[in-house]
Amino acid sequence: MKDLLGLALLLSVCAVAWAKTGRTYYTEERVTTARENVARYAWARATQHRILETGDAIRYYIGPVYTSADTFAAQSDEFIWLLQPTTEIDRTYDIGEHPNALCPVHGAEVKRFGPFNPWKIDPIGNPYQIQCPVGGEWYPSNRYDRGDLTSGEFPDDGKGCLYGGQRWHFLVEYAHMVYGSVVVPTLSSLSQAYLLTGDARYARKGCILLARLATQYPNYGWEGTSYPELEDRTARAYLKGGYHPHYTWKNGGMISDLIWECFLLERIAYAYDGLYEGFDDPEVLAFVRGKGLPVQTGSELREYIENYILRAGMVGLQRGMIHGNEGHHQACALALALVADDCGDRHPNSTDMVEYAYHGIGGAAYMLTNGLLRDGGGHESPGYNTIKLDFIRVAERMEELREAHPDHFSAERYPDLFAEPKVKELFGQYIDLLMLDRFLPPIGDTSNLSKPERMRDSWRRYSFIGPENLFAFGKYGDPRFARAATTYGGELPAGELWEPYPEDALRAALDDPASQIKRDSRLLDAYGVAILEGGEWPRNRALALNYSSTIGHRQSDQLAIWLYARGLELLPDLGYPRTWEYRGTFDSANLAHNTVTVNERDFTYPRFFRNGCRLFASAGGVHAVTAYHSPYIEGTKLGRDAELPCNLYERTVALVEVDADRFYVVDLFAVNGGERHDQSWHALYVPPQAPDLAWQAQPTGTLAG
Ligand SMILES: [Zn+2]
């Protein structure tokens, strides 16, 4: 009852209708700032060059932010319209049943180029085709975009190609990849190019592409919203409202899956804001009317896009159909809220999105307070914890909404997420975790094993993260963050194109001795990692002992150690999984880590208890740590019923520096329980050179399976 009353009050406050009347993210102030940055700073000119001319290389999803605005603005309207495929074509399939990431000619050879997705695409040179990285041949053999559904040996009409008794989903792969890797980056480029230059050519193509996207963007129906008359497109969603046939926990998604859609939709929302005036262009209106869109005016076209993209996204978020790692969906919701700028009495609207992000599924109001440890570590691996930096955008958009509508969004209900003191350490830990000015401890799903290459001077850096240090510096004023943002050579960092650049404050902070970052032995005891480090570059050395107990993206790497010296990872780790298919038995397994296995048993999943550090000391070039863990918790069956439990699992490591050049490590692992203890070591990623012994193949497999 109380909740209903609260809701009624909230609704009555909202009774005043307001709708978007202009750009709310790319304000005139932001556009002026960007143009001034370009006039003044080389880094801003480099960003503009990237937006207008070079774009980013087309890669699978994570990475490309821009395509070349000039290149895409030079394409025909018809090409731009077809750049986004119809969502009648699926974007995923049962990878257990159909060949996944395999070539019909070269088979699994393509996996060398990428086990998740090896394909290349070139939508301008070879639209609606994917290229095999081994032979360079293109699939399918027909030209779907020209209406040809049958030509050649490998035709695909959108439902896959039957070849060799199997169905190959070339166009599904293309439709998924082109959306995230080309369509969304092109929307970002064209919108930003227009704002930077005022050239209507960019806006025209961007508006046509966005209108096309609005005709194809899925939704989950409009029940319970103020828009029951809109078209239900559940059948065109990523999983059509059901669950994934292979990754069976997964539901939702729009054009892409529920996680990646968060940051794609966020970028689409900003692009819409940037292109706002462009929809009044008579050429744009004539073209989209020719494609069957029932719009006469720019306002009607904007309303169509707001409904079928922004509002469809709001419903998707509210129903959990768009949902990523913590930070992803909240940032998406706040972008939708600011860009839609709608706090009228129809729902869902901007107020609903802010509520969703702060007190609904998003839980942002308490996320950083409760989701971070006192040293800034999170509930996930260090790599994944960087996603919490997306809360920067949540906080910034919140302040902008509050400024635009001061009576509507109170600071009590929607507090400053970064005011909590320990949130500062979210930034600090990415300085503290870095060893030899380069390496992040590969705790859980973090970092990638690569062929050993001695690091160069130019690879050194102060922090694992980059431009976010500028936010931290602005927020907390700590000169260490100013230093962390710079290069080792002392160069000032690139700024954010659309934000004022704090050059004078940065220079003043760098003159402050408190800005120095020095790497001594250190303990991040809340997160559970000890770092022993000493020596001077390039002879510095470091060792990490992992006693963390994370919840998400954890691997069986408890009490693993990693060693770094001479610019190399000497005891590395597989790191981020090569695929999700064999993660449990391969990438994540205890035997793949530098730790101890009892009775050939996997570590207990999914929770660990009792972990901590008993000793930590560093003096006179001797650095020591003792930490314990409980990877076989009480009740774990180790074998025979009478087997002794494993209740001692403790590692003591000392890094002893002999002189500037030499050091050694003492490693004592104390384990009880069971009857067999295997210590595994993971060496450098090079072909092993086996000594000349009487080696025999083991037909039943090795200790690791
Ligand atoms: Zn091939």
XYZ file of C-alpha atoms and ligand atoms in Angstrom:
706
model
C 0.000 0.000 0.000
C 2.772 2.336 0.945
C 4.515 1.521 -2.326
C 1.364 2.236 -4.294
C 1.027 5.556 -2.560
C 4.620 6.356 -3.390
C 4.040 5.460 -7.001
C 0.898 7.599 -7.138
C 2.831 10.546 -5.732
C 5.590 10.009 -8.229
C 3.096 9.882 -11.077
C 1.354 13.040 -9.927
C 4.682 14.876 -9.792
C 5.246 13.721 -13.358
C 1.887 14.846 -14.677
C 3.487 17.722 -16.543
C 4.244 16.429 -20.022
C 7.402 17.397 -21.748
C 8.873 15.912 -24.840
C 12.246 16.215 -26.469
C 12.573 19.502 -28.323
C 16.259 19.452 -29.189
C 19.643 17.899 -28.501
C 20.055 17.095 -24.817
C 23.371 15.219 -24.818
C 25.153 17.029 -27.636
C 24.225 20.459 -26.305
C 25.548 23.583 -28.021
C 28.027 23.821 -25.167
C 29.371 20.328 -25.872
C 29.624 20.993 -29.602
C 31.481 24.262 -28.988
C 33.818 22.466 -26.565
C 34.592 19.757 -29.118
C 35.358 22.267 -31.830
C 37.593 24.236 -29.455
C 39.396 21.037 -28.468
C 40.034 20.296 -32.149
C 41.383 23.798 -32.700
C 43.665 23.570 -29.691
C 44.829 19.996 -29.125
C 46.588 17.457 -31.304
C 44.804 14.566 -29.537
C 41.433 16.092 -30.468
C 42.514 16.483 -34.082
C 43.557 12.832 -34.050
C 40.111 11.844 -32.781
C 38.435 13.955 -35.446
C 40.670 12.376 -38.090
C 39.616 8.959 -36.843
C 35.920 9.904 -37.019
C 36.034 11.550 -40.441
C 38.685 9.652 -42.316
C 40.180 6.466 -40.946
C 37.566 4.901 -38.674
C 38.573 1.764 -36.763
C 39.432 -1.588 -38.275
C 36.339 -3.776 -38.522
C 36.617 -6.358 -35.793
C 34.108 -8.555 -34.069
C 32.110 -6.373 -31.702
C 34.409 -5.376 -28.893
C 36.630 -2.605 -30.158
C 35.336 -0.686 -33.160
C 33.838 2.640 -32.119
C 33.955 4.504 -35.417
C 33.919 3.805 -39.117
C 35.083 6.481 -41.550
C 32.283 9.064 -41.827
C 33.676 10.269 -45.167
C 33.640 6.784 -46.657
C 30.073 6.039 -45.595
C 28.783 9.521 -46.448
C 29.997 8.872 -50.003
C 27.747 5.810 -50.387
C 24.307 5.956 -52.016
C 21.157 6.355 -49.921
C 20.100 2.910 -51.091
C 23.380 1.387 -49.849
C 23.028 3.073 -46.471
C 19.460 1.796 -46.183
C 20.568 -1.787 -46.795
C 23.622 -1.520 -44.560
C 21.411 -2.666 -41.686
C 20.021 -6.089 -42.690
C 16.412 -6.984 -42.081
C 15.820 -8.522 -38.672
C 13.866 -11.240 -40.462
C 17.361 -12.754 -40.639
C 18.334 -14.286 -37.296
C 21.555 -13.281 -35.517
C 22.214 -16.528 -33.704
C 21.642 -20.256 -34.063
C 22.171 -23.481 -32.210
C 25.940 -23.772 -32.315
C 25.666 -27.288 -30.896
C 23.732 -28.416 -33.957
C 25.221 -26.367 -36.778
C 28.898 -25.779 -37.561
C 29.959 -22.829 -35.452
C 32.825 -20.660 -36.607
C 33.873 -23.266 -39.163
C 34.509 -22.891 -42.888
C 32.777 -25.349 -45.261
C 36.061 -25.678 -47.162
C 38.777 -25.140 -44.546
C 36.927 -26.561 -41.545
C 38.427 -25.891 -38.142
C 41.551 -24.291 -39.631
C 39.762 -20.946 -39.289
C 39.760 -21.294 -35.512
C 43.386 -20.215 -35.515
C 42.060 -16.767 -36.410
C 39.461 -16.657 -33.667
C 37.596 -19.407 -31.872
C 34.555 -17.212 -31.192
C 34.260 -15.679 -34.652
C 37.001 -15.918 -37.294
C 35.138 -14.160 -40.123
C 35.983 -10.901 -41.808
C 33.423 -8.587 -43.356
C 33.683 -5.655 -45.767
C 30.151 -4.261 -46.183
C 31.201 -1.805 -48.906
C 33.324 -4.153 -51.047
C 31.387 -7.359 -50.338
C 28.009 -6.594 -48.799
C 26.123 -9.459 -47.201
C 29.089 -11.811 -47.345
C 31.615 -13.121 -44.843
C 35.204 -13.949 -45.720
C 37.163 -16.999 -44.667
C 40.494 -15.893 -43.144
C 42.295 -19.013 -44.456
C 41.432 -19.056 -48.180
C 40.020 -15.557 -48.527
C 36.863 -16.898 -50.194
C 33.493 -15.219 -49.573
C 30.229 -16.804 -48.387
C 27.423 -17.077 -49.365
C 27.902 -17.376 -53.125
C 24.699 -15.445 -53.895
C 24.198 -11.668 -53.530
C 21.353 -11.376 -51.079
C 21.385 -7.558 -51.195
C 20.607 -7.663 -54.941
C 17.695 -10.030 -54.496
C 19.729 -13.042 -55.623
C 18.911 -15.892 -53.246
C 20.212 -18.937 -55.128
C 23.457 -18.422 -57.124
C 26.540 -20.568 -56.767
C 27.599 -23.501 -54.688
C 26.946 -21.865 -51.296
C 23.645 -19.984 -51.553
C 22.015 -18.611 -48.405
C 18.542 -17.057 -48.554
C 18.745 -15.923 -44.945
C 17.816 -19.308 -43.534
C 21.231 -20.849 -44.049
C 22.994 -22.829 -46.756
C 22.682 -26.614 -47.051
C 26.085 -28.003 -47.927
C 27.650 -31.355 -47.162
C 24.556 -32.430 -45.255
C 24.831 -29.488 -42.847
C 23.289 -26.041 -42.582
C 25.756 -23.151 -42.638
C 24.551 -19.802 -41.360
C 26.594 -17.278 -43.338
C 23.978 -14.526 -43.393
C 23.198 -14.963 -39.708
C 26.888 -14.394 -38.984
C 26.930 -11.381 -41.283
C 23.720 -9.873 -39.881
C 25.045 -10.083 -36.358
C 28.519 -8.838 -37.105
C 27.595 -5.916 -39.367
C 25.214 -4.469 -36.782
C 27.670 -4.175 -33.902
C 30.884 -3.786 -35.872
C 29.732 -1.443 -38.655
C 26.166 -0.073 -38.366
C 26.473 1.271 -34.831
C 30.021 2.649 -35.335
C 28.801 4.328 -38.542
C 25.949 5.995 -36.647
C 28.486 7.297 -34.133
C 30.779 8.597 -36.866
C 28.129 10.236 -39.030
C 26.423 11.957 -36.093
C 29.678 13.228 -34.607
C 31.073 14.234 -38.002
C 27.952 16.312 -38.556
C 28.287 18.053 -35.202
C 32.006 18.704 -35.690
C 31.700 20.100 -39.218
C 28.061 21.171 -39.657
C 28.129 19.351 -43.003
C 24.581 18.119 -43.768
C 25.876 15.237 -45.920
C 26.851 13.343 -42.774
C 23.508 14.016 -41.108
C 21.550 12.889 -44.165
C 23.206 9.483 -44.339
C 23.087 9.083 -40.580
C 19.356 9.867 -40.498
C 18.631 7.376 -43.280
C 20.597 4.660 -41.498
C 18.861 5.393 -38.198
C 15.420 5.418 -39.851
C 16.228 2.040 -41.396
C 17.342 0.743 -38.007
C 14.041 1.909 -36.501
C 12.137 -0.138 -39.082
C 14.154 -3.216 -38.081
C 14.732 -2.774 -34.348
C 12.970 -5.515 -32.372
C 10.811 -5.012 -29.314
C 8.963 -7.121 -26.774
C 5.471 -5.801 -27.340
C 3.773 -2.899 -25.619
C 1.562 -4.449 -23.004
C 1.425 -2.350 -19.861
C 2.871 0.700 -21.633
C 1.171 3.852 -22.884
C 1.828 2.705 -26.460
C -0.407 -0.327 -27.098
C -0.891 0.667 -30.727
C 2.750 0.077 -31.699
C 3.861 -2.993 -33.663
C 4.931 -6.041 -31.633
C 8.296 -7.286 -32.945
C 9.080 -10.007 -30.424
C 9.520 -12.475 -33.280
C 12.442 -10.400 -34.591
C 14.313 -10.200 -31.301
C 17.640 -12.006 -30.881
C 15.987 -15.041 -29.255
C 12.394 -14.232 -30.233
C 11.420 -13.969 -26.580
C 12.719 -17.453 -25.725
C 16.000 -18.909 -24.520
C 19.222 -19.590 -26.408
C 19.334 -23.159 -27.733
C 22.971 -23.611 -26.722
C 23.729 -21.088 -23.970
C 20.503 -22.113 -22.280
C 20.670 -19.552 -19.430
C 20.526 -16.757 -21.939
C 17.361 -14.959 -22.989
C 16.488 -11.488 -24.243
C 18.548 -9.428 -26.641
C 17.458 -7.105 -29.396
C 19.494 -7.229 -32.610
C 22.482 -8.498 -30.626
C 22.376 -10.402 -27.367
C 21.155 -8.981 -24.076
C 24.642 -7.985 -22.888
C 26.161 -6.344 -25.949
C 22.896 -4.619 -26.783
C 23.421 -2.448 -23.698
C 26.369 -0.532 -25.082
C 25.199 -0.667 -28.682
C 21.817 0.854 -27.828
C 23.570 3.439 -25.665
C 25.636 4.584 -28.657
C 22.555 4.558 -30.901
C 20.751 6.839 -28.453
C 23.610 9.349 -28.509
C 23.731 9.192 -32.317
C 20.008 9.935 -32.483
C 20.548 12.968 -30.276
C 23.367 14.217 -32.493
C 21.321 13.808 -35.657
C 18.213 15.447 -34.184
C 17.806 18.342 -36.653
C 18.744 16.184 -39.622
C 15.360 14.488 -39.706
C 13.770 17.715 -40.980
C 15.808 17.417 -44.192
C 13.248 17.086 -47.076
C 15.581 14.660 -48.895
C 15.652 12.367 -45.881
C 11.860 12.539 -45.512
C 11.285 11.875 -49.229
C 13.649 8.905 -49.181
C 12.159 7.198 -46.127
C 8.602 7.825 -47.394
C 9.671 6.058 -50.570
C 10.620 3.125 -48.341
C 7.131 3.043 -46.887
C 7.595 4.955 -43.627
C 4.310 6.697 -42.761
C 5.888 10.060 -41.908
C 5.258 13.521 -43.346
C 7.407 15.706 -41.106
C 10.660 15.602 -39.229
C 8.693 15.445 -35.982
C 6.850 12.374 -37.123
C 10.057 10.666 -38.185
C 11.654 11.479 -34.825
C 8.620 10.131 -33.020
C 8.848 6.915 -35.031
C 12.524 6.493 -34.093
C 11.936 7.416 -30.455
C 9.154 4.859 -30.211
C 10.759 2.000 -32.080
C 14.286 2.420 -30.747
C 14.412 4.456 -27.542
C 11.111 3.323 -26.075
C 11.526 -0.243 -27.327
C 14.866 -0.202 -25.502
C 13.273 1.115 -22.322
C 10.783 -1.754 -22.322
C 13.609 -4.200 -23.035
C 15.560 -2.897 -20.031
C 12.557 -2.955 -17.715
C 11.839 -6.559 -18.620
C 15.467 -7.658 -18.215
C 15.761 -8.413 -21.931
C 18.625 -5.937 -22.205
C 20.947 -6.674 -19.324
C 24.719 -6.805 -19.126
C 27.432 -6.745 -16.510
C 26.973 -4.193 -13.735
C 27.465 -0.803 -15.358
C 26.350 -1.805 -18.859
C 22.577 -1.620 -18.558
C 22.585 1.272 -16.114
C 24.647 3.386 -18.544
C 22.261 2.434 -21.335
C 19.231 3.426 -19.250
C 20.654 6.841 -18.365
C 21.560 7.541 -21.997
C 17.985 6.719 -22.989
C 16.678 8.914 -20.165
C 18.748 11.956 -21.106
C 18.266 11.601 -24.853
C 14.502 10.869 -24.716
C 14.130 13.807 -22.309
C 10.573 12.721 -21.690
C 9.138 12.918 -18.234
C 5.522 13.267 -19.210
C 2.677 11.074 -18.105
C 3.169 8.352 -20.711
C 5.313 5.338 -19.904
C 7.991 4.144 -20.152
C 9.804 7.468 -20.052
C 12.941 9.132 -18.714
C 11.808 9.054 -15.096
C 11.158 5.332 -15.404
C 14.678 4.812 -16.740
C 16.281 6.728 -13.882
C 14.183 4.742 -11.394
C 15.114 1.504 -13.165
C 18.816 2.367 -13.035
C 18.963 3.628 -9.445
C 16.332 1.630 -7.589
C 15.038 -1.040 -9.963
C 16.975 -3.807 -11.672
C 19.958 -1.459 -12.035
C 20.342 -0.869 -8.281
C 22.919 1.856 -8.973
C 22.116 3.840 -5.858
C 23.909 1.193 -3.765
C 25.936 -0.655 -6.392
C 29.302 0.957 -5.785
C 28.795 1.218 -2.041
C 27.960 -2.456 -1.694
C 29.636 -3.874 -4.805
C 33.161 -2.646 -4.148
C 35.655 -3.724 -1.535
C 37.596 -1.179 0.477
C 40.592 -1.454 -1.860
C 38.409 -0.932 -4.937
C 38.217 -4.588 -5.970
C 34.905 -5.910 -7.195
C 32.979 -9.146 -7.141
C 34.545 -10.158 -10.474
C 37.915 -10.579 -12.086
C 39.983 -7.376 -12.412
C 39.264 -7.220 -16.146
C 35.521 -7.401 -15.680
C 35.598 -4.960 -12.790
C 36.525 -2.241 -15.313
C 32.923 -2.402 -16.536
C 31.940 -0.643 -13.302
C 33.668 2.383 -14.794
C 30.516 2.670 -16.921
C 28.943 4.140 -13.801
C 30.907 7.283 -14.669
C 28.476 7.822 -17.520
C 25.542 6.984 -15.259
C 26.646 9.657 -12.789
C 27.386 12.229 -15.484
C 24.044 11.766 -17.256
C 22.286 11.950 -13.887
C 23.865 15.315 -13.159
C 22.857 16.556 -16.611
C 19.278 15.406 -16.110
C 19.228 17.041 -12.688
C 20.559 20.271 -14.106
C 17.946 20.264 -16.874
C 15.100 19.437 -14.500
C 16.205 20.501 -11.018
C 12.827 19.943 -9.364
C 12.384 16.512 -10.762
C 15.414 14.445 -9.747
C 16.388 14.922 -6.132
C 19.929 14.290 -4.902
C 18.477 12.311 -2.000
C 16.814 9.740 -4.209
C 19.451 9.755 -6.960
C 22.719 10.379 -5.111
C 26.200 11.023 -6.478
C 27.530 7.492 -7.044
C 31.171 8.565 -6.710
C 30.824 10.391 -3.396
C 31.315 7.134 -1.453
C 34.982 7.290 -0.332
C 35.948 3.759 -1.325
C 34.784 4.329 -4.911
C 37.951 6.380 -5.308
C 39.827 3.102 -4.914
C 38.059 1.690 -7.971
C 40.541 3.890 -9.838
C 43.377 3.417 -7.366
C 43.388 -0.381 -7.676
C 44.232 -0.159 -11.371
C 47.427 1.635 -10.382
C 48.126 -0.728 -7.502
C 47.461 -3.977 -9.356
C 49.863 -3.237 -12.178
C 53.217 -5.017 -11.907
C 56.380 -3.993 -13.759
C 54.287 -1.079 -15.008
C 52.466 -3.459 -17.330
C 51.017 -6.688 -16.001
C 47.663 -7.161 -14.309
C 47.482 -10.313 -12.171
C 45.436 -12.742 -14.302
C 42.921 -13.471 -11.550
C 39.873 -15.226 -13.001
C 38.916 -14.317 -16.548
C 41.559 -11.641 -17.017
C 44.382 -11.003 -19.506
C 45.526 -13.107 -22.431
C 48.369 -15.539 -22.661
C 50.540 -14.592 -25.598
C 53.891 -15.585 -27.002
C 56.603 -14.233 -24.722
C 57.959 -10.924 -25.878
C 60.201 -8.849 -23.685
C 58.404 -5.614 -22.878
C 59.787 -2.383 -24.204
C 60.218 0.874 -22.435
C 57.297 2.330 -24.392
C 54.939 -0.311 -22.987
C 55.246 0.980 -19.442
C 52.239 2.707 -17.976
C 51.041 3.922 -14.622
C 47.560 2.454 -14.687
C 45.699 -0.372 -16.350
C 42.913 2.048 -17.273
C 43.221 5.176 -19.377
C 40.963 8.204 -19.781
C 38.912 7.261 -16.711
C 41.829 8.595 -14.671
C 40.898 12.057 -15.929
C 37.448 11.649 -14.410
C 38.990 10.452 -11.143
C 41.385 13.401 -11.111
C 38.530 15.838 -11.691
C 36.387 14.176 -9.055
C 38.882 13.559 -6.252
C 41.711 15.963 -7.091
C 44.327 13.328 -6.193
C 47.465 14.158 -8.225
C 48.220 10.422 -8.557
C 45.307 10.180 -10.974
C 46.764 12.994 -13.049
C 50.028 11.028 -13.197
C 48.156 7.796 -13.919
C 46.545 9.438 -16.925
C 49.857 10.440 -18.489
C 52.291 8.327 -20.461
C 55.586 7.227 -18.938
C 57.266 9.716 -21.215
C 55.324 12.456 -19.448
C 52.955 13.253 -22.298
C 49.519 14.508 -21.364
C 46.735 12.067 -22.187
C 44.106 12.338 -24.870
C 40.944 13.864 -23.473
C 37.305 13.281 -24.211
C 36.450 15.163 -27.404
C 33.140 16.574 -26.127
C 34.359 17.580 -22.660
C 36.507 20.490 -21.460
C 40.153 19.454 -21.128
C 41.722 20.218 -17.737
C 45.165 21.060 -19.086
C 46.207 23.642 -16.495
C 45.019 21.552 -13.559
C 46.843 18.510 -14.955
C 50.122 20.381 -15.332
C 49.877 21.788 -11.815
C 49.151 18.339 -10.385
C 52.105 16.788 -12.183
C 54.407 19.324 -10.517
C 53.158 18.071 -7.157
C 55.530 15.428 -5.654
C 52.429 13.602 -4.380
C 51.717 12.656 -7.987
C 54.646 10.209 -8.069
C 53.751 6.550 -8.480
C 56.272 4.101 -7.067
C 55.827 0.362 -7.005
C 56.774 -1.250 -3.689
C 55.402 -4.473 -2.268
C 51.720 -4.030 -1.515
C 48.716 -5.882 -0.226
C 45.195 -5.521 -1.569
C 43.820 -7.465 1.342
C 40.114 -6.871 0.806
C 40.298 -8.201 -2.725
C 42.868 -10.825 -1.813
C 46.068 -10.347 -3.735
C 49.587 -9.736 -2.470
C 52.160 -8.184 -4.767
C 55.855 -8.434 -3.979
C 57.847 -6.055 -6.122
C 61.273 -4.506 -6.170
C 64.215 -3.452 -8.319
C 64.627 -0.797 -10.958
C 63.540 -0.918 -14.570
C 64.501 -2.842 -16.643
C 65.679 -5.232 -13.908
C 62.583 -4.917 -11.720
C 60.737 -8.058 -10.636
C 57.388 -8.873 -9.160
C 55.355 -11.771 -7.873
C 51.611 -11.933 -7.191
C 49.939 -14.389 -4.825
C 46.212 -14.720 -5.385
C 44.002 -15.450 -2.399
C 40.894 -13.710 -3.694
C 37.353 -15.088 -3.481
C 35.472 -13.490 -6.294
C 31.960 -14.450 -7.288
C 31.904 -13.714 -10.991
C 34.325 -14.741 -13.743
C 36.366 -16.700 -11.239
C 38.730 -19.484 -12.192
C 40.235 -22.245 -10.043
C 43.352 -20.176 -9.432
C 43.299 -19.936 -5.646
C 46.776 -19.483 -4.169
C 48.250 -19.343 -7.668
C 51.409 -17.295 -8.058
C 52.543 -15.331 -11.104
C 56.104 -14.165 -11.582
C 57.422 -11.297 -13.694
C 61.001 -10.279 -14.356
C 63.223 -9.014 -17.163
C 60.100 -7.652 -18.825
C 58.569 -11.118 -19.201
C 55.774 -13.134 -17.651
C 57.839 -16.034 -16.323
C 54.940 -17.941 -14.723
C 51.965 -16.961 -16.826
C 48.354 -18.071 -16.932
C 45.918 -18.920 -19.733
C 43.865 -15.918 -18.646
C 40.678 -15.124 -20.479
C 38.982 -18.269 -21.845
C 39.681 -19.160 -25.461
C 36.063 -20.323 -25.744
C 33.253 -20.830 -23.243
C 32.883 -24.450 -24.381
C 35.933 -25.872 -22.583
C 36.432 -23.212 -19.955
C 35.732 -25.514 -17.015
C 38.035 -28.307 -18.093
C 40.752 -26.176 -19.676
C 41.169 -22.429 -19.151
C 39.668 -22.293 -15.690
C 40.795 -25.662 -14.287
C 43.026 -25.833 -11.170
C 45.546 -27.958 -13.056
C 45.985 -25.123 -15.557
C 47.159 -22.849 -12.739
C 50.279 -22.524 -10.630
C 48.688 -24.097 -7.584
C 48.061 -27.425 -5.818
C 45.352 -30.012 -6.535
C 44.296 -32.595 -3.952
C 43.267 -36.102 -5.073
C 42.821 -34.850 -8.657
C 39.672 -33.031 -7.539
C 38.380 -29.813 -9.028
C 38.176 -26.968 -6.573
C 34.812 -26.536 -4.927
C 32.395 -24.445 -6.902
C 30.746 -21.999 -6.726
C 31.718 -20.478 -3.369
C 34.946 -20.354 -1.398
C 35.218 -19.603 2.286
C 38.001 -18.722 4.683
C 40.705 -16.909 2.855
C 43.185 -14.423 4.173
C 46.716 -13.258 4.657
C 48.713 -14.246 7.763
C 51.977 -12.511 7.061
C 53.074 -9.667 4.873
C 56.473 -8.028 5.206
C 58.957 -6.150 3.092
C 62.329 -4.821 4.230
C 65.898 -4.684 2.964
C 65.085 -6.337 -0.342
C 63.266 -9.293 1.230
C 59.534 -9.451 0.545
C 57.373 -12.184 2.061
C 53.740 -13.188 2.211
C 51.730 -16.060 3.690
C 48.131 -16.520 2.600
C 45.584 -19.283 2.981
C 42.447 -20.407 1.276
C 39.872 -23.203 1.357
C 39.306 -24.517 -2.158
C 38.043 -27.818 -0.691
C 35.461 -26.655 1.817
C 34.087 -28.911 4.539
C 32.054 -31.752 3.158
C 34.001 -31.988 -0.078
C 34.439 -35.661 -0.962
C 38.099 -36.186 -1.701
C 37.816 -39.907 -2.362
C 37.334 -42.643 0.227
C 34.816 -41.979 2.992
C 37.537 -42.066 5.606
C 39.672 -39.561 3.696
C 41.111 -36.762 5.780
C 39.659 -33.355 4.869
C 41.800 -30.616 3.364
C 41.741 -27.911 6.030
C 45.275 -26.611 5.569
C 45.898 -24.878 2.296
C 48.487 -22.200 2.731
C 51.300 -20.728 0.703
C 54.315 -18.758 1.834
C 56.383 -16.984 -0.784
C 59.461 -14.847 -0.392
C 61.021 -12.740 -3.100
C 64.648 -12.144 -2.160
C 66.609 -9.477 -3.999
C 70.323 -10.298 -4.089
C 71.480 -7.214 -5.950
C 70.247 -4.889 -8.675
C 70.434 -7.724 -11.185
C 69.717 -10.937 -9.302
C 66.887 -12.281 -7.162
C 65.297 -15.586 -6.209
C 61.962 -16.871 -4.931
C 61.316 -19.235 -2.026
C 57.970 -20.998 -2.278
C 56.453 -23.190 0.461
C 53.015 -24.708 -0.096
C 51.472 -26.425 2.944
C 48.519 -28.690 2.184
C 46.856 -31.539 4.080
C 43.959 -33.890 3.368
C 43.462 -36.632 0.808
C 46.356 -38.812 -0.181
C 47.758 -37.199 -3.266
C 48.880 -33.605 -3.896
C 49.871 -32.388 -7.366
C 51.536 -29.056 -7.825
C 51.059 -27.682 -11.334
C 53.125 -25.062 -13.118
C 52.233 -23.094 -16.154
C 55.290 -22.165 -18.147
C 55.877 -19.758 -21.003
C 53.791 -20.057 -24.134
C 56.443 -21.673 -26.356
C 56.686 -25.174 -27.902
C 58.028 -27.417 -25.121
C 61.455 -28.949 -25.561
C 61.186 -32.320 -23.882
C 64.373 -33.937 -22.582
C 65.314 -37.223 -24.220
C 63.457 -39.680 -21.985
C 61.347 -42.760 -22.572
C 58.164 -40.764 -23.221
C 54.971 -42.726 -23.775
C 51.596 -41.641 -25.061
C 48.943 -41.918 -22.354
C 45.865 -43.318 -24.062
C 43.603 -42.549 -21.093
C 44.752 -38.966 -20.964
C 46.960 -37.017 -18.591
C 46.394 -35.850 -15.053
C 44.580 -32.871 -16.530
C 42.116 -35.105 -18.392
Zn 37.711 -21.218 -45.958
